[in-house]
XYZ file of C-alpha atoms in Angstrom:
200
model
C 26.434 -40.484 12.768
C 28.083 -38.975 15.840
C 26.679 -40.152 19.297
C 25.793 -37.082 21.301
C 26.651 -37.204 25.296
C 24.881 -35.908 27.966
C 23.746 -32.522 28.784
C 22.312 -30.880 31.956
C 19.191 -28.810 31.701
C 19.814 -25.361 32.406
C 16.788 -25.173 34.939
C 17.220 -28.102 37.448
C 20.666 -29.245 36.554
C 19.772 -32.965 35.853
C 22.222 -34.865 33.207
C 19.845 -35.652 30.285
C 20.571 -37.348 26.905
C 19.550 -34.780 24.018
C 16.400 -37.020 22.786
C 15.698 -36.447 26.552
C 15.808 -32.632 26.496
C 14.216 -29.653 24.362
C 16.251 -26.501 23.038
C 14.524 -23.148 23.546
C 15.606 -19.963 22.280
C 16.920 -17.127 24.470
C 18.490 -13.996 24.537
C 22.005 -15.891 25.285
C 21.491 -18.325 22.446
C 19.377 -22.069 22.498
C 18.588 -22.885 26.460
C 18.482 -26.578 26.947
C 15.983 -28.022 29.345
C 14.699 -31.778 30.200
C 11.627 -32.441 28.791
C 10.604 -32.640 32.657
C 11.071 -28.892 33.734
C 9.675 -28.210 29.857
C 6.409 -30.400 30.527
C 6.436 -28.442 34.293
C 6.520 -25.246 32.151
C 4.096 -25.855 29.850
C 1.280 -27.555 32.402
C 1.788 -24.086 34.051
C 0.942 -21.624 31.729
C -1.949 -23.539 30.332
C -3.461 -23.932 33.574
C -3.404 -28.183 33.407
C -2.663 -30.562 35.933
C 0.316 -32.948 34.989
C 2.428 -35.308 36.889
C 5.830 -36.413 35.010
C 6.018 -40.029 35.101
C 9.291 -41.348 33.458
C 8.809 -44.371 31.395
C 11.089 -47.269 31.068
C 12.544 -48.858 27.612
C 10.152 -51.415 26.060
C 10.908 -54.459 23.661
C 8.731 -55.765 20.984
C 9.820 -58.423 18.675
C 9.255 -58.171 14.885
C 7.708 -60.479 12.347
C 11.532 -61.991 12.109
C 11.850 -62.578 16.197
C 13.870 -59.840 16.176
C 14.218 -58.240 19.484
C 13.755 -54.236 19.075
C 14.183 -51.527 22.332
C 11.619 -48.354 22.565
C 12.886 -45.181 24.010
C 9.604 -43.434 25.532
C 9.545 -40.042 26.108
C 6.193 -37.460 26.128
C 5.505 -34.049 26.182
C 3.234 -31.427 26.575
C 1.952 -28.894 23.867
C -0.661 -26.472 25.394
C -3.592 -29.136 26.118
C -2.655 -31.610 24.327
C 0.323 -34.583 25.395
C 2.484 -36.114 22.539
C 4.580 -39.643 23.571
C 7.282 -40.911 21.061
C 8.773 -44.293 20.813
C 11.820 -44.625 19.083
C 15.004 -47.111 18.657
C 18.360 -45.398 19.579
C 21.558 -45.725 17.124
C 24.089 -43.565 18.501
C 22.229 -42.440 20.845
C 19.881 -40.724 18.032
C 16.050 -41.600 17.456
C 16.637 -44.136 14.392
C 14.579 -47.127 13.151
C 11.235 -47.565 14.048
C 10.150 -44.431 15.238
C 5.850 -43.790 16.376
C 4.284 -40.588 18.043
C 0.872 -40.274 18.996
C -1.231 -37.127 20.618
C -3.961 -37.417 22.878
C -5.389 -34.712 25.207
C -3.414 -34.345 28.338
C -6.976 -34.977 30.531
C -6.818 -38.535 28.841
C -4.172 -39.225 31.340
C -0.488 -41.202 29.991
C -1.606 -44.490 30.243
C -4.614 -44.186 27.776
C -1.955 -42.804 24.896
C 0.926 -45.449 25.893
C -2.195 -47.798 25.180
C -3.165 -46.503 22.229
C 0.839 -46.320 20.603
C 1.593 -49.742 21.656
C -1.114 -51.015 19.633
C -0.462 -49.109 16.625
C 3.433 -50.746 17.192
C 2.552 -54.012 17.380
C 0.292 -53.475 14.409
C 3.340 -52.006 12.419
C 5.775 -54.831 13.950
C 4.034 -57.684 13.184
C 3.764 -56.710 9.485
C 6.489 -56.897 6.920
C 6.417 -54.543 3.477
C 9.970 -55.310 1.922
C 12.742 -58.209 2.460
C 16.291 -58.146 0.914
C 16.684 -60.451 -1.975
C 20.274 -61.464 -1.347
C 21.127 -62.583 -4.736
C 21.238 -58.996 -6.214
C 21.508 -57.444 -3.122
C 18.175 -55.395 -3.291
C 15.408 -54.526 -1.428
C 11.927 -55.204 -2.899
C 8.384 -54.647 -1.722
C 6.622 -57.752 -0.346
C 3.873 -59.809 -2.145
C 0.848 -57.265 -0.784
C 2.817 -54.675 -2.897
C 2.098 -51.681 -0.101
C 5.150 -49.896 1.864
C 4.502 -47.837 4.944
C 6.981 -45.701 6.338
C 8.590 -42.619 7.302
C 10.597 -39.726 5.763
C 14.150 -39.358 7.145
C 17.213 -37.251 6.074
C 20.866 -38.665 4.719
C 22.463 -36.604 6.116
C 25.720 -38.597 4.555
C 24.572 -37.920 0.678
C 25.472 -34.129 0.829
C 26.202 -31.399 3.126
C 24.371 -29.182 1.294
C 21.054 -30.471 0.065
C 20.507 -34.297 1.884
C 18.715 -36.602 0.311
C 15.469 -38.378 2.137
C 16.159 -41.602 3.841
C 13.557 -43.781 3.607
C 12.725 -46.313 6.556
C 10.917 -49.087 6.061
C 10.466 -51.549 8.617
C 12.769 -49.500 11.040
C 15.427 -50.344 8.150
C 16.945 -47.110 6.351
C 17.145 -46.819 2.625
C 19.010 -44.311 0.887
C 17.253 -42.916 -2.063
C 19.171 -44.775 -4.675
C 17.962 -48.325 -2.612
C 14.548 -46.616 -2.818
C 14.815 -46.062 -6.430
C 15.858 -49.415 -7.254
C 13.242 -51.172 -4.946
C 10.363 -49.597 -7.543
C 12.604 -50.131 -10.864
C 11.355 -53.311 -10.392
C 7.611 -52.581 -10.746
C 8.419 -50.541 -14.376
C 5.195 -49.910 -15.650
C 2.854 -49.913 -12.643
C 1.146 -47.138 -11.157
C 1.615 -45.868 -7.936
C -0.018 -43.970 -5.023
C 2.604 -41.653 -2.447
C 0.503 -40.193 0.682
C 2.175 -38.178 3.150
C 1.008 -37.887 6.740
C 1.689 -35.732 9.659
C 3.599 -38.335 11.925
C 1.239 -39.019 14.695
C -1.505 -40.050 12.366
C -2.033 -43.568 11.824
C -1.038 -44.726 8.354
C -4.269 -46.466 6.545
């Protein structure tokens, strides 16, 4: 994966890293903007009051002590605000990775409330380990996996395979497929959810 560098937004000129920024199309091609001009923009032409308040890196330690760092970043669409949390591998959203919506009246603190908990909640529980001997990941004794639906982008060019991540780890779909070989026989349930939904 290839680290992207800084850009500066086309509107106020401010360096911004791209998970800090939006691309909008244009007559001359994509326009990048920071997601505070884009927030400014949006609060405008719906008529709502919002004040940009940028939000510093948080750490939350996993059911392993494992120190992880959350990237904040929100924004607006129409009414309605939308904050992400995500790890950074070069300097991508990778990992854990949460969203949450709440109305923009709500105000940012109520949503950052409401996303932390749902991170802890998904931090302090475990749904695979890696069973060193044959160097394979299997599902954990309460035999549910929660997740989300990434893209390998290094399987092919053409037509990527999903990447699964589990507990902010990435599987490729062959580690996937190999994790439920060993449940042959068993029946299974697969439930896909819009991302800012919380997973039952």
């Amino acid at each position: 994966m290839t680290s992207e560098k800084k850009r500066n937004c086309t509107r106020c000129g401010a360096p911004v890293q791209p998970y800090e920024s939006i691309r909008l199309p244009s007559a001359n091609g994509d326009t990048l903007i920071c997601l505070k001009c884009y927030n400014k923009r949006v609060a405008e032409s719906f008529g709502v009051e919002y004040d940009y308040l940028a939000l510093h890196p948080i750490i939350i330690q996993d059911t392993d002590g494992l120190d992880h760092t959350f990237h904040l970043t929100v924004r607006l669409m129409g009414t309605m605000q939308i904050m992400d949390a995500f790890e950074l591998v070069d300097n991508q959203p990778a990992g854990y990775q949460f969203s949450m919506g709440e109305p923009v009246a709500s105000g940012v603190f109520v949503l950052f409330s409401k996303l932390y908990e749902r991170m802890l909640k998904a931090l302090g529980t475990k749904y695979i380990y890696k069973n060193k001997t044959y160097d394979t990941w299997l599902i954990a004794d309460q035999k549910t996996v929660r997740g989300h639906i990434g893209c390998d982008l290094a399987s092919s060019k053409e037509a990527p395979l999903p990447l699964i991540i589990i507990d902010g780890k990435g599987l490729t779909w062959n580690e996937f497929g190999r994790m439920l070989a060993a449940h042959e026989g068993f029946n299974f349930k697969l439930q896909v959810l819009d991302r800012h939904h919380e997973m039952p």
